Each structure stands twice: as structure tokens, then as C-alpha cells.
Short mmCIF file of C-alpha atoms in Angstrom, two decimals:
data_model
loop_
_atom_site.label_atom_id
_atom_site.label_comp_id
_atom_site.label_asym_id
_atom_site.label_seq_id
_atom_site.Cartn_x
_atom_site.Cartn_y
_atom_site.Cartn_z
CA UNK C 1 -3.78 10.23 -27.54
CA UNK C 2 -1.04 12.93 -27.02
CA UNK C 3 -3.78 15.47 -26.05
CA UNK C 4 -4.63 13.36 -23.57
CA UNK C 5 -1.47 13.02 -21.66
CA UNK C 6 -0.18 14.93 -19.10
CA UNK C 7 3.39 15.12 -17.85
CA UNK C 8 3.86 16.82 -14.14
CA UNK C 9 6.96 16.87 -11.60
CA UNK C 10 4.64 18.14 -8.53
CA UNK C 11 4.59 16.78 -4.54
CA UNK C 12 1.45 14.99 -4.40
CA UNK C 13 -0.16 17.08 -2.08
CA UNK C 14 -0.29 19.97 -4.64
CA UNK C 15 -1.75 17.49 -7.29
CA UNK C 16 -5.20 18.58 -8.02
CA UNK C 17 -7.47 16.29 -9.53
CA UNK C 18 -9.81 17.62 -12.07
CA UNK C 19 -13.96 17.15 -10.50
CA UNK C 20 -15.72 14.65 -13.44
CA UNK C 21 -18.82 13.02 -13.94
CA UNK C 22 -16.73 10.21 -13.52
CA UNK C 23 -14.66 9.28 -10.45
CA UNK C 24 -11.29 9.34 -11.21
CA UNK C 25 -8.85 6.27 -11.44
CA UNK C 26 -5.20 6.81 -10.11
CA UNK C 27 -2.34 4.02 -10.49
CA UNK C 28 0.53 4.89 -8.90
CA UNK C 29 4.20 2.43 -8.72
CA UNK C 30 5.64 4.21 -5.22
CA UNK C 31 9.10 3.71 -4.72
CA UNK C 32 10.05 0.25 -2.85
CA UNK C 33 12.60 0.65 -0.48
CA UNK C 34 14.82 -1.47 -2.27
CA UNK C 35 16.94 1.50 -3.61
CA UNK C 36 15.10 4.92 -4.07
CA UNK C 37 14.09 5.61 -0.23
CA UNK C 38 13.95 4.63 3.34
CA UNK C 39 11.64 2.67 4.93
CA UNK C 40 10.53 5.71 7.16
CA UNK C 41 10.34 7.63 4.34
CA UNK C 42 7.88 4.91 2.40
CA UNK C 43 5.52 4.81 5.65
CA UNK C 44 5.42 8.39 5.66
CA UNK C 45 5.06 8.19 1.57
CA UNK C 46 1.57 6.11 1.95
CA UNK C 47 0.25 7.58 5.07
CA UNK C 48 0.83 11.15 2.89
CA UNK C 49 -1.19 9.69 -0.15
CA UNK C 50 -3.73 8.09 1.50
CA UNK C 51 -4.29 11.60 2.71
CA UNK C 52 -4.62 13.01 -0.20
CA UNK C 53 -7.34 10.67 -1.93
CA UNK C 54 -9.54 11.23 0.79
CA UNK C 55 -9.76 15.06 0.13
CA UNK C 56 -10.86 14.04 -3.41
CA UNK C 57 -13.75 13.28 -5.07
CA UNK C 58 -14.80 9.16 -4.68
CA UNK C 59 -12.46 7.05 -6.94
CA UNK C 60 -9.99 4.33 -6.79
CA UNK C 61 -6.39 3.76 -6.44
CA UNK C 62 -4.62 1.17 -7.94
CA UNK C 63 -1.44 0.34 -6.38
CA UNK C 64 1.74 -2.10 -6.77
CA UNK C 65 4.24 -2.27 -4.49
CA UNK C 66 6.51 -4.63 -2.15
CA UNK C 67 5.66 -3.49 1.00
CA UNK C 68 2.23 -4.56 1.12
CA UNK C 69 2.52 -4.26 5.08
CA UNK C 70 2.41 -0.44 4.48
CA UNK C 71 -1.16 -0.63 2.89
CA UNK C 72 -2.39 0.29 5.89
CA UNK C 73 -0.73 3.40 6.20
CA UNK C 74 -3.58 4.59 2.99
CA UNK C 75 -6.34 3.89 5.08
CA UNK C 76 -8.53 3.08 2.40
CA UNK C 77 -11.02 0.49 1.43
CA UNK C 78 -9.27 -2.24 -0.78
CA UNK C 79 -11.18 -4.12 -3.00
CA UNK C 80 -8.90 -6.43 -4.28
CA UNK C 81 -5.45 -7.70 -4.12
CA UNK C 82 -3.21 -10.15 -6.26
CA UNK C 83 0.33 -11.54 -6.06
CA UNK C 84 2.76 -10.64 -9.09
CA UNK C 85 6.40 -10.69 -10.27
CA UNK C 86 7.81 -7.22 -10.76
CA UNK C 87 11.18 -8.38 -12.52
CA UNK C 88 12.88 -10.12 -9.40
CA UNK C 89 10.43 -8.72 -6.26
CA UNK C 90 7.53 -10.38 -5.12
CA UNK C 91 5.02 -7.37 -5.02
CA UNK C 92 1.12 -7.50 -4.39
CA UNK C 93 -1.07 -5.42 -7.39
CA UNK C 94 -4.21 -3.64 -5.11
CA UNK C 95 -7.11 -1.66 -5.44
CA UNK C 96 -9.09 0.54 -3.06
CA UNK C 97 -11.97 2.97 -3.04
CA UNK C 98 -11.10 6.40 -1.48
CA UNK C 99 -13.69 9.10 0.17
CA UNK C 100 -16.39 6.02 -0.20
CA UNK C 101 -17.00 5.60 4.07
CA UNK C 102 -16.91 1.78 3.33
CA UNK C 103 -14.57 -0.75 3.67
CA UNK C 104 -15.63 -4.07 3.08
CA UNK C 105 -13.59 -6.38 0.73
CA UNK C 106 -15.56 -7.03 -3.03
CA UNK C 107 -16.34 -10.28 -3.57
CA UNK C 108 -19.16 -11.96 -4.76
CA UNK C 109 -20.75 -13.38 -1.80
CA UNK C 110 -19.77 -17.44 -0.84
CA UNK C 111 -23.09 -18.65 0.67
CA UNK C 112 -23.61 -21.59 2.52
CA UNK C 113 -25.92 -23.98 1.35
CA UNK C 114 -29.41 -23.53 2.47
CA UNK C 115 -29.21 -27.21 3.43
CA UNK C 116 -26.89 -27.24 6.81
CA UNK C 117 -25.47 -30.51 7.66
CA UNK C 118 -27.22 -31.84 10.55
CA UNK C 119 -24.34 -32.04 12.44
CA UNK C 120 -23.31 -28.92 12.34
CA UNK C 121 -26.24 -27.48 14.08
CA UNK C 122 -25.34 -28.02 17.58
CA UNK C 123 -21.61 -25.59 16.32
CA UNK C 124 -24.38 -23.47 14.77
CA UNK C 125 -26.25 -22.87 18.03
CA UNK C 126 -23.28 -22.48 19.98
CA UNK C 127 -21.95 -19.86 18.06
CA UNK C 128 -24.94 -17.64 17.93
CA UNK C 129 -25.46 -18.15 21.99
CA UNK C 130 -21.84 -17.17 22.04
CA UNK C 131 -21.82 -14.53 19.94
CA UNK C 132 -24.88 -12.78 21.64
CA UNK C 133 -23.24 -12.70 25.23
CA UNK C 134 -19.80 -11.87 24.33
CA UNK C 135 -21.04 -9.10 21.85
CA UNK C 136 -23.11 -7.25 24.58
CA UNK C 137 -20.18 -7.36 26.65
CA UNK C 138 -18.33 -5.94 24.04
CA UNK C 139 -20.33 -3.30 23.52
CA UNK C 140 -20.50 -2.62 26.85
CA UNK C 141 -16.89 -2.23 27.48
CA UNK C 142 -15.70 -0.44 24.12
CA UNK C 143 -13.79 -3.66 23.26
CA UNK C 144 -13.19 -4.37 19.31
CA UNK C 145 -11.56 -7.21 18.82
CA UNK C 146 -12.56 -10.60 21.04
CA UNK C 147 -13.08 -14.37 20.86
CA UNK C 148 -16.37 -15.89 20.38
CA UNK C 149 -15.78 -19.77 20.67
CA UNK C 150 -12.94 -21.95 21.63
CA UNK C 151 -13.27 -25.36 21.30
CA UNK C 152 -16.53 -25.64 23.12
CA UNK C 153 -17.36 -28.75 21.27
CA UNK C 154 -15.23 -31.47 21.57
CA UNK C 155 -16.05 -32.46 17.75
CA UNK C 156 -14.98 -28.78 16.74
CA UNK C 157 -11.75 -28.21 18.01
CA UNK C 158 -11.18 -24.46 16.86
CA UNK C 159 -10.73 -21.37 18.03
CA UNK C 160 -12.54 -18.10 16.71
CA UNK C 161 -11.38 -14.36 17.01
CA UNK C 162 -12.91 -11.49 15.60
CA UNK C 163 -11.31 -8.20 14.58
CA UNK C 164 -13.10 -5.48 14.00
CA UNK C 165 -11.22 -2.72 11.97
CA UNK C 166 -10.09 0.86 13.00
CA UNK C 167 -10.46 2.68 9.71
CA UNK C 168 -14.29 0.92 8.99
CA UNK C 169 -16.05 -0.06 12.00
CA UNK C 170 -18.17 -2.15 9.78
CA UNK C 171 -15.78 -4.17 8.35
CA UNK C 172 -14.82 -7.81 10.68
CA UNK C 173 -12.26 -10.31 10.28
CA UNK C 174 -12.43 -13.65 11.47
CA UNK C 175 -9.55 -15.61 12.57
CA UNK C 176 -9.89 -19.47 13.09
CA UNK C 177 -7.73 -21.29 14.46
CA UNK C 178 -8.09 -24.90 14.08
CA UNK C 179 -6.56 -26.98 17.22
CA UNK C 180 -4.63 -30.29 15.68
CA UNK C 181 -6.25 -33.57 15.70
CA UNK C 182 -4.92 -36.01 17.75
CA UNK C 183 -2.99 -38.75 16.20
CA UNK C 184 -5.99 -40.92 17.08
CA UNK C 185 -8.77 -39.09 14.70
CA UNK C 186 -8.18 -39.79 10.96
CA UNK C 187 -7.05 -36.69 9.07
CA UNK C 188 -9.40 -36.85 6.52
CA UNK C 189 -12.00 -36.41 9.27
CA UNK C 190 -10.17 -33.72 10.68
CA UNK C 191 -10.31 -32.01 7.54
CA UNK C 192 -14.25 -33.04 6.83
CA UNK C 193 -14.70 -31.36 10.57
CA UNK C 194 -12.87 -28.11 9.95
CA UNK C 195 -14.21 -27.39 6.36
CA UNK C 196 -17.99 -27.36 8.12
CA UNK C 197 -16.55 -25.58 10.74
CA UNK C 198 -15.97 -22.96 8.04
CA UNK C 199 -19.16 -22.90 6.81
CA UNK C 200 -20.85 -23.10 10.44
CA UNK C 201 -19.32 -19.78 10.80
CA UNK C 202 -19.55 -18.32 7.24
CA UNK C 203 -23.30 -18.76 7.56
CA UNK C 204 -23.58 -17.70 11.22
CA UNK C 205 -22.30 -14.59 10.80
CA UNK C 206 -23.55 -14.05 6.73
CA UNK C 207 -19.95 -13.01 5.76
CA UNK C 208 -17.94 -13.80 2.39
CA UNK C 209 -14.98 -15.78 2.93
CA UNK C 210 -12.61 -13.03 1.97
CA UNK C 211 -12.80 -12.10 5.55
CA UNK C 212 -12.20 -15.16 7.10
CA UNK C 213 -9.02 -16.38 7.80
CA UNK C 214 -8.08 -19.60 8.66
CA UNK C 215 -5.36 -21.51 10.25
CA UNK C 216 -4.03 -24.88 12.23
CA UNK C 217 -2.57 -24.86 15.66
CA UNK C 218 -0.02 -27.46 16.58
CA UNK C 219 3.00 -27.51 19.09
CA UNK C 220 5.89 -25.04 17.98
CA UNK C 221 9.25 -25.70 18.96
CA UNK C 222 12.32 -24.02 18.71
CA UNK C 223 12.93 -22.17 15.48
CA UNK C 224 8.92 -22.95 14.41
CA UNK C 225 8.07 -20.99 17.09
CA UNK C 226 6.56 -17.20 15.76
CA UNK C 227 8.27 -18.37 11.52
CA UNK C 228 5.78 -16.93 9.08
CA UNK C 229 3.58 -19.33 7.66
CA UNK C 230 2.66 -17.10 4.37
CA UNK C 231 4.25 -14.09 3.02
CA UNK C 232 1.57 -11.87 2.09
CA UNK C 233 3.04 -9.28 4.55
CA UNK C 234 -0.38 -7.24 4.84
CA UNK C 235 -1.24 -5.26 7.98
CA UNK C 236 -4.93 -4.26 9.08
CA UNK C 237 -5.73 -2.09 11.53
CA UNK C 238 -7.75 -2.64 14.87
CA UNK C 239 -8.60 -0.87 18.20
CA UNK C 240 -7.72 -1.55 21.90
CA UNK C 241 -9.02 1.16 24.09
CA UNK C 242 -7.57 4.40 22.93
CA UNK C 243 -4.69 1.99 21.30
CA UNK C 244 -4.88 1.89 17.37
CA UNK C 245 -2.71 -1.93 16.74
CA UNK C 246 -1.89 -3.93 13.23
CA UNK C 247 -2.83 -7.24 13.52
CA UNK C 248 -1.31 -10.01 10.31
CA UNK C 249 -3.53 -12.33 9.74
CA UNK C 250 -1.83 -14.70 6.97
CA UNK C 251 1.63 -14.98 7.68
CA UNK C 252 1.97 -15.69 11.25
CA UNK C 253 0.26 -18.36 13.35
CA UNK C 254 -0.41 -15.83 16.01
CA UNK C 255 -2.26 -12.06 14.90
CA UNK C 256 0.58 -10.36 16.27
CA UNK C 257 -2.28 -9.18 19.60
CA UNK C 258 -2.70 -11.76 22.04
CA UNK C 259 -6.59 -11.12 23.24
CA UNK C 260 -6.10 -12.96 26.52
CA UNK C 261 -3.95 -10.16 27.75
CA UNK C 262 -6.10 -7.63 26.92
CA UNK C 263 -6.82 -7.15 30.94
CA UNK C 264 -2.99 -7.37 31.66
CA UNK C 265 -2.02 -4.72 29.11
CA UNK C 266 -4.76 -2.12 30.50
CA UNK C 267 -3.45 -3.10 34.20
CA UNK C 268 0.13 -1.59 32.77
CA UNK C 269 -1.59 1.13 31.19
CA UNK C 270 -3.57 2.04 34.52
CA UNK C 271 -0.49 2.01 36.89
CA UNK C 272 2.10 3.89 34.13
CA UNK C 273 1.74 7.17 34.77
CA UNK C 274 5.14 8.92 35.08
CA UNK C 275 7.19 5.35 35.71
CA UNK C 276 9.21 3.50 33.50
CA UNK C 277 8.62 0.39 31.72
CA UNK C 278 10.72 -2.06 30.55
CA UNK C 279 9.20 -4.65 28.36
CA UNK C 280 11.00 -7.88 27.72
CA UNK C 281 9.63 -10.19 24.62
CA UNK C 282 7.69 -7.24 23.78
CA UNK C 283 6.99 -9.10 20.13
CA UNK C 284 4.60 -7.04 18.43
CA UNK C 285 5.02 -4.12 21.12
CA UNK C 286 1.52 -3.93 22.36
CA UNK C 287 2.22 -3.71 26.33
CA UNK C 288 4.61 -0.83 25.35
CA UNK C 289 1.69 1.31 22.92
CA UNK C 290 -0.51 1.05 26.42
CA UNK C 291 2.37 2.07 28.62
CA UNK C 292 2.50 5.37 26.76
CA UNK C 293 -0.97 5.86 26.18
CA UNK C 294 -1.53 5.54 30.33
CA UNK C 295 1.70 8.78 30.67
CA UNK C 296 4.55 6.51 30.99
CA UNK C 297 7.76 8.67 31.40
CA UNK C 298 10.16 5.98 29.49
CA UNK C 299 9.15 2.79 27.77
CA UNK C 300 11.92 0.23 26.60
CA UNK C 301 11.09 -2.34 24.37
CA UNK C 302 13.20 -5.44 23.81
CA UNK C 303 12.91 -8.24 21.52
CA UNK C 304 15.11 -10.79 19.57
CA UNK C 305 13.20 -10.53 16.37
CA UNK C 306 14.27 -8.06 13.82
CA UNK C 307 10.57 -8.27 12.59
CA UNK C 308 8.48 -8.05 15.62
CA UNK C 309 10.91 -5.32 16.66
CA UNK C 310 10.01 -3.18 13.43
CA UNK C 311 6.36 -4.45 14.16
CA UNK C 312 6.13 -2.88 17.36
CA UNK C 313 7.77 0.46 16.33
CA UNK C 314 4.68 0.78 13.23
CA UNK C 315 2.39 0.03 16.50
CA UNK C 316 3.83 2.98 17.96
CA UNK C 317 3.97 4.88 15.31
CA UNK C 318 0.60 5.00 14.55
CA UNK C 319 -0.07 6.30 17.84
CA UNK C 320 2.62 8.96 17.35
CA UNK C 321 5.21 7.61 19.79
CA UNK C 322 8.53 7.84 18.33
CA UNK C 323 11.75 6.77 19.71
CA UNK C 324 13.78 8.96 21.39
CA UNK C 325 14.37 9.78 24.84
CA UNK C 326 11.42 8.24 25.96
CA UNK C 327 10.97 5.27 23.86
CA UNK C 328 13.58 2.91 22.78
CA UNK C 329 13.38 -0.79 21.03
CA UNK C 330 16.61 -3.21 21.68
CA UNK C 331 17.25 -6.18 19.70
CA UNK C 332 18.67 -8.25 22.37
CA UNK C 333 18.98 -12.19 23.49
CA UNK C 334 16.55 -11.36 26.76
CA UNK C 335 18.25 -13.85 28.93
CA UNK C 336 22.04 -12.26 27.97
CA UNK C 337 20.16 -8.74 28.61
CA UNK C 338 19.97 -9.58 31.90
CA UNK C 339 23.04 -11.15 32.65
CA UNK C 340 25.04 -7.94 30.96
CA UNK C 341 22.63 -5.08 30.85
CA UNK C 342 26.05 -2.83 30.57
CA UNK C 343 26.23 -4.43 27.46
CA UNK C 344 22.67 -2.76 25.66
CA UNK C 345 23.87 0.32 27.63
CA UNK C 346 20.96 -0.01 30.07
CA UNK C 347 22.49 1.37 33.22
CA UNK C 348 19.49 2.35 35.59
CA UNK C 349 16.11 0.57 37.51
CA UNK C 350 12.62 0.32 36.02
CA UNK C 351 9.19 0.71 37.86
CA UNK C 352 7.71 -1.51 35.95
CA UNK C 353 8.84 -4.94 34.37
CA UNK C 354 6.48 -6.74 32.01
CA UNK C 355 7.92 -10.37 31.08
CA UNK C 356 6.05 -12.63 29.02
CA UNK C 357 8.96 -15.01 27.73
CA UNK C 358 7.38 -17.85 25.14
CA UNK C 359 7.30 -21.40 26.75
CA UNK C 360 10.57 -22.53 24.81
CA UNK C 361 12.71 -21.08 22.32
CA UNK C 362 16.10 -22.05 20.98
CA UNK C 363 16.67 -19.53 18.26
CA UNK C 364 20.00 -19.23 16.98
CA UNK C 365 20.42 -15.77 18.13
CA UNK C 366 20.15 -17.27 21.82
CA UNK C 367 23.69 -18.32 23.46
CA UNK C 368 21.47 -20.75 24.98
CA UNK C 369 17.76 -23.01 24.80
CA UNK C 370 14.94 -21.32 27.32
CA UNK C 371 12.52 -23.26 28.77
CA UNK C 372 10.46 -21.49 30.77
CA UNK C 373 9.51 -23.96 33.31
CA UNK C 374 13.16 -24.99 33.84
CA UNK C 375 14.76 -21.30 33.39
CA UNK C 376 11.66 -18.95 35.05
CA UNK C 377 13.74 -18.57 38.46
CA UNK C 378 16.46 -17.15 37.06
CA UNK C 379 15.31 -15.76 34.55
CA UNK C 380 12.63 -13.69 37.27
CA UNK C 381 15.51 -13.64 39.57
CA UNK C 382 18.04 -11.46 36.98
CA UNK C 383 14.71 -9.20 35.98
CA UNK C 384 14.36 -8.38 39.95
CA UNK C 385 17.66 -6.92 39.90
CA UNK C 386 16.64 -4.45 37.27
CA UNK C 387 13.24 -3.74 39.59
CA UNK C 388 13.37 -0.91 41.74
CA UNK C 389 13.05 -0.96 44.80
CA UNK C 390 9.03 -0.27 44.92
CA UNK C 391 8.25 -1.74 41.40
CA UNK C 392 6.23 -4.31 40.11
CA UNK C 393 7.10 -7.11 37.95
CA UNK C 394 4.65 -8.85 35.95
CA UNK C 395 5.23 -12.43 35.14
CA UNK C 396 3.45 -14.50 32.53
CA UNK C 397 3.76 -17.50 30.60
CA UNK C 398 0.77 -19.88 28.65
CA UNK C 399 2.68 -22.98 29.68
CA UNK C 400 0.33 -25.75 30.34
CA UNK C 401 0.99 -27.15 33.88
CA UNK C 402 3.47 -24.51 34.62
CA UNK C 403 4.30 -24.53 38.34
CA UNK C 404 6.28 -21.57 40.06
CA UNK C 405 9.26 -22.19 41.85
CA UNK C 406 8.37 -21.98 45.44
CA UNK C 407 11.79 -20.33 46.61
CA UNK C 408 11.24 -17.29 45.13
CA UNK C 409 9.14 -16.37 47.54
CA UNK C 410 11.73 -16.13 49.88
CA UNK C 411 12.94 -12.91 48.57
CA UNK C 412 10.25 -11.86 47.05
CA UNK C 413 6.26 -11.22 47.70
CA UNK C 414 3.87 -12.48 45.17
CA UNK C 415 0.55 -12.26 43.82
CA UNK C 416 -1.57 -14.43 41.53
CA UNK C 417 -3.42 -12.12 39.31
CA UNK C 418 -4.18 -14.71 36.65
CA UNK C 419 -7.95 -14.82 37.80
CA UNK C 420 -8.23 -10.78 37.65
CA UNK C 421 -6.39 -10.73 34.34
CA UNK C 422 -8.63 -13.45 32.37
CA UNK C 423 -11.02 -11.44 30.22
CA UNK C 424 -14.54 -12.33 29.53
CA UNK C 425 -14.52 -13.88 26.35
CA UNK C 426 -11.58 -16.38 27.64
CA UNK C 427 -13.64 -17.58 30.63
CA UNK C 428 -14.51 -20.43 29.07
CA UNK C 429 -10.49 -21.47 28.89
CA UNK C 430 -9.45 -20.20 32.24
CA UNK C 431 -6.07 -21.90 31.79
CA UNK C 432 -4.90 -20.44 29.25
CA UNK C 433 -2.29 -18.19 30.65
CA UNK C 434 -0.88 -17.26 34.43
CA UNK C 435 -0.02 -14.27 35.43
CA UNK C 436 1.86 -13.02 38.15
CA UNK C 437 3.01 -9.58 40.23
CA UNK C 438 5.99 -9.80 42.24
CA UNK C 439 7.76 -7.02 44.09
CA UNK C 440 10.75 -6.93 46.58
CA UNK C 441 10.31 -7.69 50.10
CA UNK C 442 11.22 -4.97 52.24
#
């Protein structure tokens, strides 16, 4: 076979591949990160190839690598993925299609059974009603990614999101979300309910379960709060508005894009032009991406998590924000942020304040516990003295029974906007966040 192999030192991008009859095949083992280049360098590495393929003839690309959250960055249809041992490193072999215009997963098609259990009809028929309203809507309002059913019926206590993708507007995912039975229903029912939940929806919507994903919601406390629950570590790529956002959908509990704030975010986005934002538990960034896209003049995004904060800088980098003078990300214990902002060398007032603290968290990277319901006065009270003087603070929490302190008002005028920041598609769960503006009394 030595006439048949080729030896090259050449940039990719002035790799021609020979046209064929056949499409070609190209394997490639990128660097990892671990010791050859930066992490900068890798996302730049895979946007750059991904590039390339789709100048080319149709083929595929097989891939291994891991950074499997950096698959994105090819923007290609994958076909397959698999979990494997390179020596030490947990990497992820994958394949994709390039220049094909499709992006659906392969898989042979899971069908449901012809025969539907009788009692999953009534889910059945709820869905599709669902489905038909809040898809018009959708359509209507150039919105991507929504929820469809939450717990409607009692007996099917789930939630259900659906993503559409960025690179293949054909291509959905389906997030379920199962709520947890109480103590009182026997787990094996639980788990009889859920599994024809999944095939309620797999037949519903005539999809293959490689695009439905599907998890359980239970209380998080403390350090459970946001921990991965898998480690797949692969990002896809959706659309808010004129925002393009990675959403996880294995390893966290949470997508990493809370949908009931879509409203809130595009209420940021409508009022940043030329102010400054400062955006406190930004987690995945989100607020921040729309901030910028409506002119913001600075954006400052501050987190505790190493990983959300590294998360929300890929969000903005895909919608070429960089940091620099107008965009920074701090890693930062929120509450000691405010205390000492001299400390994170943030020495000036914001116009705008977005602060959307989680109901409890005692991480061990906090001095102390937070609990919102006991710690939102002060917590407001030490973000008003970063306000300016004609800013706006948004406050919001998903606390259930969450009551504001009535003294703030003293000092302070505010508005309940939780009503005008409840999208469509959450109507049917009206509760499940509050949202505030509050400003400085004259």
C-alpha cells in the first residue's frame, strides 16, 4: 500500500481534497488541550475545520477527541458518537456528514407500538392540542426553542422542552423532565408512568429516541445544586432571537437556557442600548449574549462556577463578543462581590443590574449559605448600591412561596413584572418564577 499513502505537513485550509466518485472519508486525532495547545486555540482549531469540510465535496469526518463540548464548533451533522479510553482520557469517537444540508442523528428508527396503552391516550391528546397552539405561536414570534407540556396531567408529572437546532432547522431535541414522585406513589409506578410517558411522546411527535433526552427533577440542595449528572460534555446549538446559545442536554439537570426567561432576557436586550450591564449568577451567560446583541456599551458577567463561567464566554463567542473592554466574566462569591467590589476591581455604577441568585446554595467557594428568601434584602440592598442613580435592577428568583420583604420599599420603588415576563408556553405554570424591577427613589 505504499503508493497509496501520502505524507503532508500543510495548514488545513490549504489541504485540497482530490473530487472522487466516492465521497471522501477524513479521520482526524486534533490535539486535546491537555498538552499541545490552548483551549482558545482548540475552539478556533474545530470551528477552522469544520470550515473547511463544508467547501468540499459530501463526505464524512471521523473524529476523536476529549473535548467533545467543542463538536459544535464543526457545525456538522453527526451521525454517531461512542465513549472510549484513549490511554488515560476519557474521549468520545464521532462521526458526521459534511456539505450534506442535513442534520438529523442515524439511527434506526424506535417506533412505538401500533397498540397505545389506553391510558396513555388522554397524555397523547394533550400533547398534540399542546403542541398545535404553542407551535403557531412559535412560528409566529420567530421563537426556536419552547415547552410544550408541563405536568398537565396529574398522572404524568413531566415536563417537555423542545430545541430546535441552529445549524439544521430540521433537526429537534426533546428534553423531559420527569417531576419526582411523591413518597406516597410506589416507584415502580413512577417508573411504569414515565417509560409511557416516553413513548406518548416518541410517537406523538414520530421521532427516534436518539433525540430525546430524558431526566428526573427532585429538590437540589447545596452542593447538588447545578453538579453534572453525566459527563458526556457535548454542546448543541440553538437560537434565541438574533442570539445563537449551546444548550447540554446530558450532563446537567438544567439545559444551561432557562425558557421561562426568555421574555426577561429580550426586556434587557430592548432597554441596553449604550448602558452597562452587570449580570450577577450569570450561569450559562445568556442575559449577557442579549445585552450585547441590543448595543450594550459594557457587559460584566459574574459567576462562581469555573464551568458556567467558560460556558458563557463559548455563548459569547459564538456571537463574536470577546472580552475586553467591553465584556468581562468574574469568578466571584456574588454575595462577597458586593460587600467588597474594590476587591474584583469593580470601581464604578451600572445601568442595569440583572440578579437571578438560585433559591439556596452553600457551595464551598461561598464564605457563607444563601437562602434567598432569608438573604434577598440584603442581598438587593448591596446590588442597589452598585445601581446608578436612574438604573434598573431586575430581581428574580423561582422560589416557591417567595415573599418580598416589604421594607424595601421604603427606599426603593418597585414593580412586579412577573405577569409581563411569563412567556406563552409557561402560562400554564404561572408560578414558576417572579420577577421584579426596582429603581431608586428620588
Amino acid at each position: 500500500v505504499e503508493d497509496l499513502i501520502h505524507f503532508s505537513h500543510i495548514d488545513i485550509n490549504d489541504q485540497q481534497l482530490e473530487v472522487s466518485e466516492k465521497p471522501p472519508i477524513v479521520v482526524s486525532n486534533p490535539p486535546y488541550g491537555e498538552r499541545l495547545q490552548s483551549e482558545q486555540g482548540l475552539a478556533a482549531l474545530y470551528t477552522n475545520l469544520g470550515n473547511y469540510l463544508r467547501k468540499v465535496q459530501d463526505g464524512r469526518l471521523y473524529l476523536i477527541s476529549s473535548s467533545p463540548d467543542l463538536y459544535h464548533r464543526l457545525r456538522l451533522k453527526r451521525i454517531f458518537k461512542k465513549a472510549v479510553k484513549n490511554g488515560p482520557l476519557d474521549c468520545v469517537i464521532a462521526g458526521f456528514e459534511f456539505n450534506t444540508g442535513q442534520a438529523v442523528e442515524s439511527s434506526k428508527p424506535v417506533r412505538v407500538s401500533e397498540t397505545v396503552d389506553q391510558s396513555t391516550q388522554p397524555l397523547i391528546n394533550r400533547l398534540k392540542k399542546n403542541s398545535k397552539h404553542i407551535q403557531r405561536w412559535a412560528k409566529r414570534n420567530n421563537v426556536s426553542c419552547f415547552r410544550v407540556y408541563d405536568a398537565d396531567l396529574p398522572e404524568f408529572a413531566f415536563a417537555l422542552d423542545v430545541y430546535r437546532s441552529d445549524v439544521t432547522p430540521d433537526l429537534c431535541w426533546y428534553h423531559l423532565q420527569e417531576y419526582q414522585a411523591p413518597k406516597t406513589i410506589d416507584a415502580e409506578i413512577a417508573e411504569q408512568r414515565i417509560e409511557l410517558a416516553k413513548q406518548a411522546v416518541l410517537q406523538t411527535f414520530d421521532i427516534d429516541e436518539s433525540v430525546l433526552y430524558c431526566k428526573t427533577r427532585q429538590r437540589q440542595r447545596g452542593k447538588k445544586q447545578y453538579q453534572k449528572q453525566d459527563h458526556q460534555g457535548e454542546l448543541f446549538q440553538v437560537r434565541e432571537g438574533d442570539a445563537a446559545l449551546l444548550i447540554n442536554l446530558t450532563d446537567y439537570l438544567d439545559s444551561g437556557l432557562f425558557l421561562d426567561h426568555r421574555s426577561t432576557r429580550d426586556r434587557v436586550k430592548n432597554m441596553a442600548a449604550g448602558k452597562s450591564l452587570l449580570n450577577l449568577f450569570c450561569y450559562t451567560g445568556s442575559v449577557g449574549v442579549q445585552a450585547m446583541l441590543g448595543g450594550a456599551d459594557t457587559v460584566v458577567n459574574v459567576d462562581m462556577s469555573a464551568n458556567y463561567l467558560k460556558w458563557a464566554q463559548e455563548n459569547h463567542d459564538i456571537n463574536d463578543f470577546k472580552a475586553g473592554d467591553r465584556l468581562a466574566f468574574i469568578r466571584a462569591d456574588i454575595v462577597e462581590l458586593l460587600q467588597h467590589p474594590e476587591r474584583f476591581d469593580i470601581d464604578r455604577q451600572f445601568d442595569i443590574i440583572f440578579l437571578d441568585p438560585p433559591s439556596f446554595s452553600n457551595s464551598s467557594k461561598m464564605q457563607e449559605s444563601l437562602d434567598i428568601q432569608r438573604d434577598h434584602e440584603v442581598l438587593i440592598t448591596d446590588a442597589m448600591k452598585l445601581l446608578n442613580r436612574r438604573g434598573v435592577l431586575i430581581f428574580s428568583t423561582n422560589r416557591r412561596g417567595f415573599k418580598l420583604s416589604d421594607s424595601l420599599s421604603a427606599n426603593m420603588i418597585i414593580k412586579d413584572i412577573s405577569h409581563d415576563t411569563l412567556p406563552e408556553d409557561f402560562k400554564r405554570r404561572p408560578q414558576i418564577h417572579k420577577c421584579w424591577e426596582i429603581r431608586h427613589r428620588a
